[in-house]
């Protein structure tokens, strides 16, 4: 406290020496003294005050100034000296920096400065000249934008609406760092730009990025080695997809320190967008000479997301932002949940960008195992594999679900419940489209296809050329088209990305085309087998189109089908409705038909077991899906009488369009 009082009272004494008894300062100065001390000033004469009264005030002001020693003031001076040496600031600029820090930190000093400026008789250059023991001309020169104090980013100018407000400021984080008792500049750096925590993920967890991950690693390594300015990498995608975690892993891969910009401080206080931008500029100038540092700027949309106002202050100009991106001497990794809100001019200055997605199926299992080892939520390995195959949530959501499961001691059921709630929340409160589930594994003997599927599977499981194949699977509903497509993915060792027409159709013009493009892009990123169910809705004959968007969505599908480098499958119950141009887009066109009479006993054995009733063979137009549907119905009714089952199968046949006659078996 003694140093704080010294600063305030010393400034009061200097102002007393500078101004005369008739000044506005003379009118206010006794009040400052009584505010700062317990002394009682001589009463101001009623008439025009003279030199005798003013000399008494001056003597009193000089006498109450305590010695400058100890406390926070000395820490500020020591740290300002360190910063001055690093940025090669002249002594005057170091003193000005101290003045602004003292103004922000010490209430009594702020009281005197505000009071002096409010008189309008004291200008800021004059006040700084008194504080720094120099003339006003030198102060004005030191405050120019091209001088080191401001070009370093330590001090920035802010237009103020009130005369008493100081128009220069420093970031809150820098201000608090100036109070730290550290040994050297590195201690200040650690406080201002803390190192990101060590990553919990592994490099192979991001294999879904393919060659993009390796490219970013090479880009960062070369930029660090060469000191190349303006290298910016953008990671974008939904929350929880591992953007920040990948940034940590990427920095570790190039043996660099990852330092976060604009994070909440030790007190939990979050900086404004303007303050984060200021800190980015300081970091570039403070750490720019290093070759071992990468910066992380999370939630980029806070800064470049539009014309937001910060406490009545508009964002810095686009020119300033663009120049910062182009000249920043330290490679910077930016993250955002949505690029839709970001300024296109900013996006154009990203050196490289990549969309982050939830991990593919083969990676999810490994991540789930590691998360279970961390949270110990009590889920068995078999259940983990099953959950990882069923839920394609981001790792952050899975981690939260396991934490809840451990808290509630609920294991697998709680994890599924929490993830289900997260899916509904992400889908606007509605249940998302259900994933395919079957009670019976794929049965090759129940497929009635016009192609030898077993032979085809054998070839595709060993051939590199398989990655350019495509399939049109046509035939009645329930004949096993989608089931075989999923089975083929397992044979080829590929994850599955399945899309229904309802998943892709949009009410907005151009929305369906965007969803189609995103589906192909996601499949390529995950190395997945892409399955389009109900493909006739997306590839309908353009000659029958009545609206332009019906043509454009077919064109979009055909374009992607032509260029997609991985296998994909289209299934349809109405092959005759497909556009003729699809003919050459498919490597294989395979028809799945009704079960043959010889296949019916196997279908019965798979779903019901026991002796096959004689009447089964007189039924026609049955599919594996019919047997599965009746099996579910019988389980719901707790019914296992063969005659009742046979009756239900007969009703399945009766319900099919085009059945030539009613089947009266069992009536």
XYZ file of C-alpha atoms in Angstrom:
667
model
C 0.000 0.000 0.000
C 2.907 2.380 0.679
C 3.974 2.262 -2.970
C 0.428 2.919 -4.148
C 0.182 5.933 -1.838
C 3.600 7.126 -2.964
C 2.497 7.103 -6.616
C -0.733 8.997 -6.001
C 0.683 11.560 -3.571
C 3.860 12.115 -5.604
C 1.683 12.927 -8.636
C -0.366 15.332 -6.493
C 2.826 17.071 -5.298
C 4.094 17.400 -8.878
C 0.796 18.951 -9.976
C 0.949 21.367 -7.038
C 4.387 22.511 -8.189
C 3.188 22.851 -11.798
C 0.018 24.946 -11.246
C -0.731 28.185 -9.444
C -3.306 29.114 -6.757
C -5.906 30.407 -9.259
C -5.979 27.202 -11.322
C -8.715 24.577 -11.387
C -6.126 22.107 -10.112
C -5.617 24.281 -7.019
C -9.340 24.115 -6.357
C -9.437 20.315 -6.500
C -6.039 19.440 -5.037
C -6.878 19.846 -1.326
C -9.712 17.376 -1.799
C -7.304 14.822 -3.305
C -4.963 15.218 -0.338
C -7.745 14.727 2.201
C -9.005 11.693 0.192
C -5.540 10.095 0.217
C -4.398 11.054 3.737
C -5.767 11.954 7.130
C -4.295 15.481 7.078
C -6.505 18.554 7.105
C -5.612 21.185 4.529
C -5.668 24.924 5.273
C -9.017 26.408 4.347
C -9.102 27.987 0.919
C -9.564 31.790 1.117
C -13.039 33.082 0.270
C -11.583 35.692 -2.021
C -9.053 35.008 -4.766
C -6.535 32.563 -3.221
C -2.989 33.866 -3.007
C 0.549 32.536 -2.936
C 0.690 32.206 0.868
C -2.172 29.711 1.000
C -0.915 27.855 -2.051
C 2.652 27.526 -0.688
C 1.226 25.929 2.462
C -0.660 23.417 0.300
C 2.476 22.714 -1.755
C 4.581 22.130 1.351
C 1.921 19.845 2.787
C 1.693 17.871 -0.479
C 5.447 17.327 -0.552
C 5.615 16.348 3.116
C 3.033 13.549 2.965
C 4.627 11.648 0.059
C 5.816 8.324 1.558
C 8.935 6.500 0.472
C 8.590 4.325 -2.642
C 9.330 0.839 -1.415
C 7.919 -2.677 -1.394
C 4.623 -4.072 -2.503
C 3.003 -4.469 -5.869
C 4.486 -1.317 -7.313
C 8.000 -2.763 -7.301
C 6.744 -5.918 -9.027
C 5.210 -3.778 -11.764
C 8.469 -1.866 -12.207
C 10.508 -5.080 -12.402
C 8.215 -6.694 -14.959
C 7.944 -3.505 -17.005
C 11.748 -3.429 -17.139
C 11.762 -7.034 -18.432
C 9.231 -6.203 -21.124
C 11.104 -3.037 -22.014
C 14.319 -4.971 -22.513
C 12.591 -7.593 -24.650
C 10.824 -5.068 -26.876
C 13.752 -2.618 -26.749
C 11.585 0.152 -25.358
C 13.189 3.503 -24.463
C 13.088 4.364 -20.779
C 10.326 6.914 -21.338
C 8.050 4.312 -22.947
C 8.680 1.925 -20.044
C 7.593 4.686 -17.661
C 4.441 5.343 -19.709
C 3.630 1.638 -19.612
C 3.994 1.706 -15.820
C 1.704 4.732 -15.630
C -1.099 2.882 -17.467
C -0.631 -0.258 -15.358
C -0.730 1.784 -12.144
C -3.876 3.506 -13.388
C -5.605 0.138 -13.915
C -4.371 -1.455 -10.698
C -4.372 1.235 -8.019
C -7.612 2.983 -7.112
C -5.987 5.970 -5.416
C -3.749 6.640 -8.413
C -6.748 6.322 -10.738
C -8.663 8.817 -8.542
C -5.986 11.474 -8.924
C -5.534 10.914 -12.683
C -9.280 11.044 -13.376
C -9.704 14.128 -11.220
C -6.865 15.949 -12.950
C -8.153 15.134 -16.439
C -11.681 16.137 -15.454
C -10.536 19.684 -14.749
C -9.802 19.969 -18.505
C -6.824 22.043 -17.439
C -4.586 18.986 -17.373
C -4.016 17.085 -20.600
C -2.797 13.516 -20.691
C 0.581 14.455 -22.254
C 1.077 17.034 -19.514
C 0.152 14.523 -16.812
C 2.525 11.917 -18.269
C 5.263 14.529 -18.544
C 4.882 15.280 -14.830
C 4.932 11.584 -13.958
C 7.944 10.798 -16.173
C 9.989 13.952 -15.502
C 10.187 14.976 -19.151
C 8.608 17.491 -21.511
C 5.297 17.048 -23.292
C 6.876 16.897 -26.737
C 8.763 13.734 -25.835
C 5.583 12.190 -24.444
C 3.608 12.943 -27.594
C 6.344 11.375 -29.692
C 6.443 8.237 -27.518
C 2.676 7.782 -27.884
C 2.723 7.739 -31.681
C 1.385 4.552 -33.280
C 4.698 3.851 -35.015
C 6.700 3.835 -31.768
C 7.574 0.558 -30.065
C 5.221 0.957 -27.108
C 2.142 0.849 -29.335
C 3.483 -1.159 -32.279
C 4.422 -3.930 -29.832
C 0.780 -4.230 -28.824
C 1.562 -3.580 -25.155
C -0.384 -0.325 -25.255
C -3.359 0.284 -27.512
C -5.456 3.341 -28.181
C -9.188 3.337 -27.526
C -11.487 6.203 -28.318
C -13.330 7.305 -25.207
C -16.578 9.208 -24.827
C -15.530 11.044 -21.683
C -12.593 13.335 -21.071
C -11.803 11.708 -17.735
C -11.357 8.257 -19.323
C -7.791 7.333 -20.145
C -7.685 6.713 -23.919
C -4.851 4.182 -23.670
C -5.176 0.693 -22.242
C -3.455 -2.655 -21.876
C -5.050 -6.082 -21.776
C -6.358 -7.342 -18.466
C -4.188 -10.456 -18.686
C -1.033 -8.396 -19.206
C -2.042 -6.107 -16.366
C -2.424 -9.009 -13.937
C 0.819 -10.571 -15.165
C 2.627 -7.361 -14.237
C 1.798 -8.095 -10.585
C 3.369 -11.560 -10.699
C 6.535 -12.301 -8.780
C 8.454 -14.129 -11.514
C 12.129 -14.739 -12.104
C 12.379 -13.817 -15.778
C 10.525 -13.074 -18.995
C 9.607 -16.730 -19.479
C 7.615 -16.535 -16.273
C 5.609 -13.642 -17.687
C 5.071 -15.512 -20.954
C 3.741 -18.552 -19.107
C 1.169 -16.376 -17.342
C 0.068 -14.469 -20.407
C 0.062 -17.357 -22.864
C -0.336 -20.581 -20.896
C 0.736 -23.840 -22.482
C -2.150 -26.028 -23.594
C -2.598 -29.218 -21.517
C -1.012 -32.371 -22.845
C -3.252 -34.209 -25.345
C -5.152 -37.320 -24.325
C -5.669 -38.463 -27.908
C -3.176 -40.198 -30.178
C -2.115 -39.397 -33.727
C -3.844 -42.507 -35.089
C -7.156 -41.367 -33.576
C -7.344 -38.871 -36.425
C -6.673 -41.289 -39.258
C -10.060 -40.263 -40.652
C -8.356 -37.055 -41.814
C -6.282 -39.162 -44.177
C -3.417 -37.349 -45.862
C -4.625 -34.004 -44.554
C -3.195 -34.705 -41.105
C 0.232 -35.475 -42.500
C 0.096 -32.403 -44.709
C -0.660 -30.132 -41.742
C 2.165 -31.692 -39.777
C 4.599 -31.049 -42.628
C 3.291 -27.500 -43.105
C 3.779 -26.618 -39.437
C 7.229 -28.186 -39.269
C 8.450 -26.271 -42.316
C 6.869 -22.981 -41.187
C 8.572 -23.245 -37.802
C 11.946 -24.096 -39.305
C 11.822 -21.261 -41.830
C 10.107 -18.694 -39.609
C 7.450 -18.166 -42.286
C 4.886 -15.514 -41.273
C 1.160 -15.687 -41.897
C 0.690 -19.464 -41.566
C -2.844 -20.121 -40.319
C -4.540 -23.527 -40.028
C -8.306 -23.640 -39.520
C -10.066 -26.605 -37.897
C -13.845 -26.385 -38.153
C -16.718 -28.677 -37.301
C -19.411 -29.359 -34.694
C -18.566 -29.130 -30.984
C -16.856 -32.166 -29.531
C -15.272 -33.425 -32.736
C -11.745 -33.055 -31.364
C -10.582 -29.782 -32.885
C -8.648 -28.606 -29.833
C -7.406 -32.111 -29.102
C -6.070 -32.473 -32.634
C -4.323 -29.118 -32.302
C -2.542 -30.460 -29.215
C -1.566 -33.682 -30.966
C -0.393 -31.770 -34.044
C 1.836 -29.487 -31.964
C 3.289 -32.506 -30.176
C 4.049 -34.135 -33.522
C 6.239 -31.174 -34.545
C 7.820 -30.895 -31.055
C 6.372 -27.414 -30.495
C 4.873 -25.689 -27.476
C 1.187 -24.986 -28.033
C 0.162 -21.767 -26.297
C -3.466 -20.730 -25.946
C -4.522 -17.184 -26.809
C -7.293 -15.421 -24.920
C -8.304 -18.203 -22.552
C -9.985 -17.482 -19.217
C -7.500 -16.323 -16.585
C -6.799 -17.921 -13.204
C -9.846 -16.127 -11.778
C -12.127 -17.494 -14.476
C -12.510 -14.104 -16.170
C -12.913 -14.338 -19.948
C -11.448 -11.627 -22.193
C -13.485 -9.784 -24.790
C -12.920 -10.263 -28.493
C -10.887 -7.056 -28.635
C -8.678 -8.220 -25.780
C -8.110 -11.588 -27.461
C -7.051 -9.813 -30.642
C -4.675 -7.625 -28.645
C -3.153 -10.671 -26.965
C -2.629 -12.317 -30.348
C -0.666 -9.295 -31.512
C 1.437 -9.237 -28.344
C 2.134 -12.966 -28.639
C 3.344 -12.535 -32.187
C 5.769 -9.809 -31.183
C 6.860 -11.410 -27.934
C 7.371 -14.947 -29.251
C 7.954 -14.303 -32.941
C 11.689 -14.934 -32.807
C 11.169 -18.448 -31.440
C 11.021 -21.563 -33.588
C 9.337 -23.827 -31.059
C 5.926 -22.212 -30.516
C 2.511 -22.649 -32.121
C -0.476 -20.544 -31.060
C -4.004 -21.864 -30.505
C -6.984 -19.554 -30.974
C -10.192 -21.382 -29.996
C -13.692 -20.163 -30.913
C -12.572 -17.968 -33.789
C -16.146 -16.835 -34.440
C -15.906 -14.692 -31.277
C -13.468 -12.446 -33.101
C -14.306 -12.757 -36.798
C -17.984 -13.612 -36.578
C -19.523 -10.326 -37.696
C -20.028 -6.725 -36.583
C -20.404 -7.474 -32.883
C -19.832 -4.608 -30.469
C -17.679 -4.985 -27.391
C -18.759 -2.644 -24.610
C -19.788 -0.037 -27.125
C -16.563 -0.380 -29.088
C -16.730 -1.651 -32.670
C -14.428 -4.430 -33.744
C -11.099 -3.473 -35.285
C -11.180 -2.807 -39.010
C -10.963 -5.580 -41.576
C -7.692 -4.121 -42.774
C -6.234 -4.549 -39.299
C -7.522 -8.122 -38.990
C -6.308 -9.115 -42.438
C -2.871 -7.634 -41.862
C -2.610 -9.481 -38.554
C -3.398 -12.801 -40.233
C -0.971 -12.150 -43.062
C 1.962 -11.026 -40.919
C 1.661 -12.970 -37.670
C 5.166 -14.444 -37.240
C 3.970 -17.519 -35.317
C 2.006 -20.385 -36.928
C -1.520 -20.248 -35.519
C -4.186 -22.946 -35.295
C -7.721 -21.554 -35.317
C -10.873 -23.451 -34.380
C -14.535 -22.692 -34.929
C -17.782 -24.616 -34.653
C -19.200 -23.005 -37.775
C -17.594 -21.190 -40.667
C -21.008 -19.869 -41.689
C -20.653 -16.934 -39.286
C -17.056 -16.101 -40.170
C -16.031 -13.279 -42.462
C -15.142 -14.650 -45.937
C -12.167 -12.282 -46.084
C -10.785 -13.954 -42.968
C -11.443 -17.459 -44.285
C -9.584 -16.596 -47.470
C -6.460 -15.922 -45.432
C -6.374 -19.369 -43.889
C -3.336 -21.201 -45.232
C -5.076 -24.557 -44.899
C -8.409 -25.685 -43.488
C -9.959 -29.024 -42.641
C -13.387 -30.077 -41.452
C -13.364 -32.174 -38.289
C -15.935 -34.966 -38.002
C -16.733 -37.627 -35.424
C -14.300 -40.552 -35.774
C -15.101 -43.465 -38.041
C -16.215 -46.814 -36.676
C -12.814 -48.482 -36.617
C -11.346 -45.567 -34.664
C -14.290 -45.155 -32.288
C -13.774 -48.531 -30.646
C -10.189 -47.679 -29.720
C -11.198 -44.252 -28.381
C -14.041 -45.747 -26.334
C -11.648 -48.248 -24.772
C -9.287 -45.452 -23.757
C -12.120 -43.333 -22.369
C -13.372 -46.285 -20.333
C -9.890 -46.789 -18.901
C -9.907 -43.152 -17.827
C -13.431 -42.945 -16.374
C -13.874 -46.531 -15.128
C -17.617 -46.402 -15.750
C -17.935 -50.178 -15.476
C -18.681 -51.125 -19.095
C -17.392 -54.488 -20.303
C -15.222 -54.665 -23.438
C -17.920 -56.457 -25.440
C -20.469 -53.804 -24.555
C -17.985 -51.047 -25.424
C -17.527 -52.468 -28.904
C -21.281 -52.690 -29.363
C -21.839 -49.131 -28.150
C -19.035 -47.764 -30.313
C -20.603 -49.381 -33.372
C -24.059 -48.042 -32.534
C -23.203 -44.478 -31.456
C -21.182 -42.198 -33.715
C -20.972 -39.337 -31.212
C -17.944 -37.123 -30.803
C -15.392 -38.286 -28.186
C -16.163 -35.318 -25.920
C -19.808 -36.387 -25.649
C -18.827 -39.993 -24.989
C -16.481 -38.823 -22.249
C -19.300 -36.835 -20.624
C -21.632 -39.833 -20.841
C -19.090 -42.112 -19.166
C -18.556 -39.565 -16.418
C -22.305 -39.553 -15.747
C -22.412 -43.362 -15.866
C -19.725 -43.583 -13.215
C -21.489 -40.987 -11.060
C -24.813 -42.823 -11.298
C -23.260 -46.306 -11.279
C -25.354 -47.091 -14.328
C -22.799 -48.493 -16.775
C -23.869 -49.255 -20.335
C -27.523 -48.273 -19.894
C -26.702 -44.792 -18.590
C -24.162 -44.174 -21.353
C -26.759 -45.076 -23.966
C -29.382 -42.896 -22.276
C -27.098 -39.854 -22.062
C -25.955 -40.203 -25.670
C -29.553 -40.615 -26.794
C -30.466 -37.368 -25.035
C -27.495 -35.649 -26.702
C -28.685 -36.854 -30.109
C -32.166 -35.489 -29.539
C -30.757 -32.153 -28.378
C -28.536 -31.889 -31.462
C -31.555 -32.755 -33.636
C -33.700 -29.910 -32.291
C -35.514 -32.021 -29.711
C -36.633 -34.720 -32.153
C -35.299 -38.253 -32.244
C -32.682 -38.628 -34.988
C -33.174 -41.078 -37.806
C -32.736 -44.571 -36.363
C -29.745 -46.640 -37.353
C -30.329 -50.019 -38.922
C -30.668 -52.876 -36.515
C -31.215 -56.538 -37.316
C -31.746 -59.460 -34.993
C -30.347 -61.996 -37.488
C -26.878 -61.843 -39.096
C -26.550 -61.867 -42.876
C -27.494 -65.240 -44.339
C -26.045 -65.853 -47.794
C -28.487 -68.706 -48.364
C -31.442 -66.324 -48.098
C -30.348 -64.091 -50.975
C -31.939 -64.705 -54.366
C -29.699 -62.534 -56.536
C -28.910 -62.732 -60.233
C -25.176 -62.502 -59.418
C -22.907 -64.913 -57.560
C -22.517 -62.812 -54.413
C -20.078 -65.170 -52.706
C -17.676 -65.068 -55.628
C -17.969 -61.290 -55.857
C -17.274 -60.900 -52.143
C -14.176 -63.063 -52.443
C -12.788 -60.912 -55.241
C -13.542 -57.612 -53.557
C -12.036 -58.626 -50.240
C -8.573 -58.985 -51.858
C -8.578 -56.464 -54.700
C -7.313 -52.896 -54.533
C -9.498 -52.160 -57.537
C -12.519 -52.709 -55.304
C -12.293 -49.125 -54.104
C -13.619 -47.840 -57.421
C -16.638 -50.178 -57.636
C -20.248 -49.133 -57.373
C -23.492 -51.064 -57.090
C -27.132 -50.619 -57.928
C -29.120 -53.140 -55.895
C -32.686 -53.375 -57.103
C -35.656 -55.523 -56.228
C -38.695 -55.744 -53.961
C -38.589 -54.462 -50.410
C -37.216 -56.890 -47.853
C -35.140 -58.979 -50.259
C -31.868 -58.117 -48.458
C -30.371 -55.336 -50.579
C -29.258 -53.067 -47.730
C -28.330 -56.034 -45.546
C -25.958 -57.329 -48.226
C -24.454 -53.861 -48.682
C -23.611 -53.730 -44.971
C -22.268 -57.263 -45.133
C -20.099 -56.288 -48.105
C -18.634 -53.418 -46.068
C -17.594 -55.882 -43.362
C -16.048 -58.158 -45.983
C -14.062 -55.242 -47.404
C -13.082 -54.002 -43.939
C -14.788 -50.626 -44.379
C -16.987 -48.618 -42.041
C -20.514 -47.896 -43.242
C -22.090 -44.521 -43.899
C -25.772 -45.064 -44.654
C -28.069 -42.322 -45.903
C -31.788 -42.481 -46.556
C -33.395 -40.141 -49.040
C -35.179 -38.473 -46.107
C -31.794 -37.683 -44.529
C -30.741 -35.711 -47.599
C -33.893 -34.048 -48.919
C -34.157 -30.401 -47.869
C -36.973 -27.885 -48.039
C -34.484 -25.167 -48.997
C -33.331 -24.551 -52.535
C -29.871 -26.031 -52.905
C -30.052 -27.746 -49.523
C -30.441 -31.253 -50.960
C -27.438 -30.734 -53.231
C -25.340 -29.601 -50.264
C -26.400 -32.641 -48.234
C -25.512 -34.969 -51.120
C -22.075 -33.380 -51.454
C -21.544 -33.625 -47.703
C -22.459 -37.329 -47.684
C -19.846 -38.144 -50.336
C -17.302 -35.926 -48.596
C -17.918 -37.602 -45.229
C -17.554 -41.055 -46.769
C -14.281 -40.049 -48.375
C -12.930 -38.627 -45.121
C -13.904 -41.732 -43.124
C -12.897 -44.205 -45.833
C -16.440 -45.587 -45.588
C -18.725 -47.558 -47.846
C -21.540 -45.141 -48.686
C -25.033 -46.612 -48.938
C -27.960 -44.667 -50.404
C -31.290 -46.265 -49.530
C -34.333 -45.288 -51.620
C -31.975 -43.991 -54.305
C -34.814 -43.616 -56.808
C -35.857 -40.471 -54.881
C -32.444 -38.946 -55.600
C -31.897 -40.323 -59.120
C -35.362 -40.111 -60.645
C -35.675 -39.783 -64.407
C -35.037 -36.135 -65.312
C -37.347 -36.411 -68.318
C -40.263 -36.545 -65.877
C -39.083 -33.570 -63.815
C -41.419 -30.604 -63.397
C -39.148 -28.314 -61.338
C -35.585 -27.172 -61.840
C -34.432 -28.388 -58.437
C -35.514 -31.934 -59.316
C -33.022 -31.847 -62.167
C -30.243 -30.168 -60.191
C -30.304 -32.749 -57.377
C -30.016 -35.603 -59.912
C -27.146 -33.763 -61.599
C -25.421 -33.400 -58.227
C -25.758 -37.120 -57.505
C -24.470 -38.103 -60.963
C -21.478 -35.774 -60.706
C -20.399 -37.175 -57.356
C -21.024 -40.768 -58.440
C -18.712 -40.206 -61.377
C -15.805 -38.903 -59.300
C -16.148 -40.661 -55.922
C -12.937 -42.675 -55.279
C -14.472 -45.197 -52.858
C -17.153 -47.872 -53.205
C -20.779 -46.873 -52.883
C -24.128 -48.632 -53.109
C -27.543 -47.426 -54.223
C -30.608 -49.498 -53.351
C -34.037 -49.094 -54.900
C -37.357 -50.879 -55.084
C -38.167 -49.106 -58.349
C -35.261 -49.456 -60.773
C -37.509 -48.457 -63.671
C -37.731 -44.919 -62.213
C -33.970 -44.301 -62.323
C -32.546 -41.782 -64.756
C -30.991 -43.491 -67.823
C -27.667 -41.742 -67.116
C -27.254 -43.903 -64.015
C -26.646 -46.952 -66.215
C -22.971 -46.207 -66.781
C -22.383 -44.976 -63.204
C -22.716 -48.463 -61.708
C -20.061 -51.140 -61.962
C -22.631 -53.771 -60.974
C -26.400 -53.861 -61.236
C -27.700 -56.697 -59.114
C -31.308 -57.742 -58.748
C -32.574 -59.275 -55.505
C -35.804 -61.223 -55.915
C -38.384 -63.137 -53.908
C -37.187 -66.224 -52.077
C -37.184 -69.402 -54.141
C -39.308 -72.270 -52.846
C -36.126 -74.137 -51.965
C -35.003 -71.233 -49.735
C -38.192 -71.079 -47.662
C -37.235 -73.925 -45.263
C -33.931 -72.181 -44.472
C -35.749 -68.913 -43.758
C -38.104 -70.799 -41.428
C -35.202 -72.478 -39.642
C -33.344 -69.203 -39.168
C -36.289 -67.299 -37.700
C -38.509 -69.927 -36.038
C -36.675 -73.241 -35.790
C -38.405 -76.542 -35.381
C -40.074 -78.621 -38.056
C -40.995 -76.835 -41.286
C -44.768 -77.048 -41.971
C -45.823 -78.613 -45.267
C -47.918 -75.629 -46.253
C -44.914 -73.299 -46.397
C -43.928 -74.292 -49.931
C -47.226 -73.181 -51.467
C -46.505 -69.552 -50.460
C -44.768 -67.354 -52.989
C -43.463 -63.760 -53.128
C -41.934 -63.985 -49.653
C -38.728 -62.191 -48.651
C -36.274 -62.498 -45.762
C -37.801 -59.260 -44.484
C -41.231 -60.892 -44.319
C -39.888 -63.684 -42.134
C -38.115 -61.171 -39.855
C -41.293 -59.083 -39.516
C -43.471 -62.082 -38.663
C -40.863 -63.293 -36.173
C -41.052 -59.968 -34.315
C -44.851 -60.154 -34.357
C -44.857 -63.662 -32.935
C -42.475 -62.700 -30.161
C -44.720 -59.786 -29.237
C -47.714 -62.156 -29.088
C -45.729 -64.894 -27.329
C -47.002 -67.227 -30.061
C -44.989 -70.141 -31.471
C -47.666 -72.335 -33.068
C -46.500 -73.195 -36.642
C -50.033 -72.813 -38.034
C -50.333 -69.307 -36.558
C -46.926 -68.390 -37.972
C -47.894 -69.758 -41.362
C -51.089 -67.729 -41.319
C -49.141 -64.541 -40.639
C -46.760 -65.298 -43.503
C -49.746 -65.789 -45.774
C -51.062 -62.394 -44.757
C -47.703 -60.843 -45.637
C -48.138 -62.233 -49.145
C -51.722 -60.999 -49.382
C -50.622 -57.473 -48.593
C -48.195 -57.241 -51.516
C -49.155 -55.139 -54.485
C -49.807 -57.219 -57.574
C -50.698 -60.440 -55.766
C -52.850 -62.286 -58.359
C -55.189 -64.002 -55.909
C -55.895 -64.042 -52.190
C -54.231 -66.837 -50.358
C -56.688 -68.728 -48.232
C -54.389 -71.125 -46.511
C -55.504 -71.867 -43.014
C -59.001 -70.352 -43.389
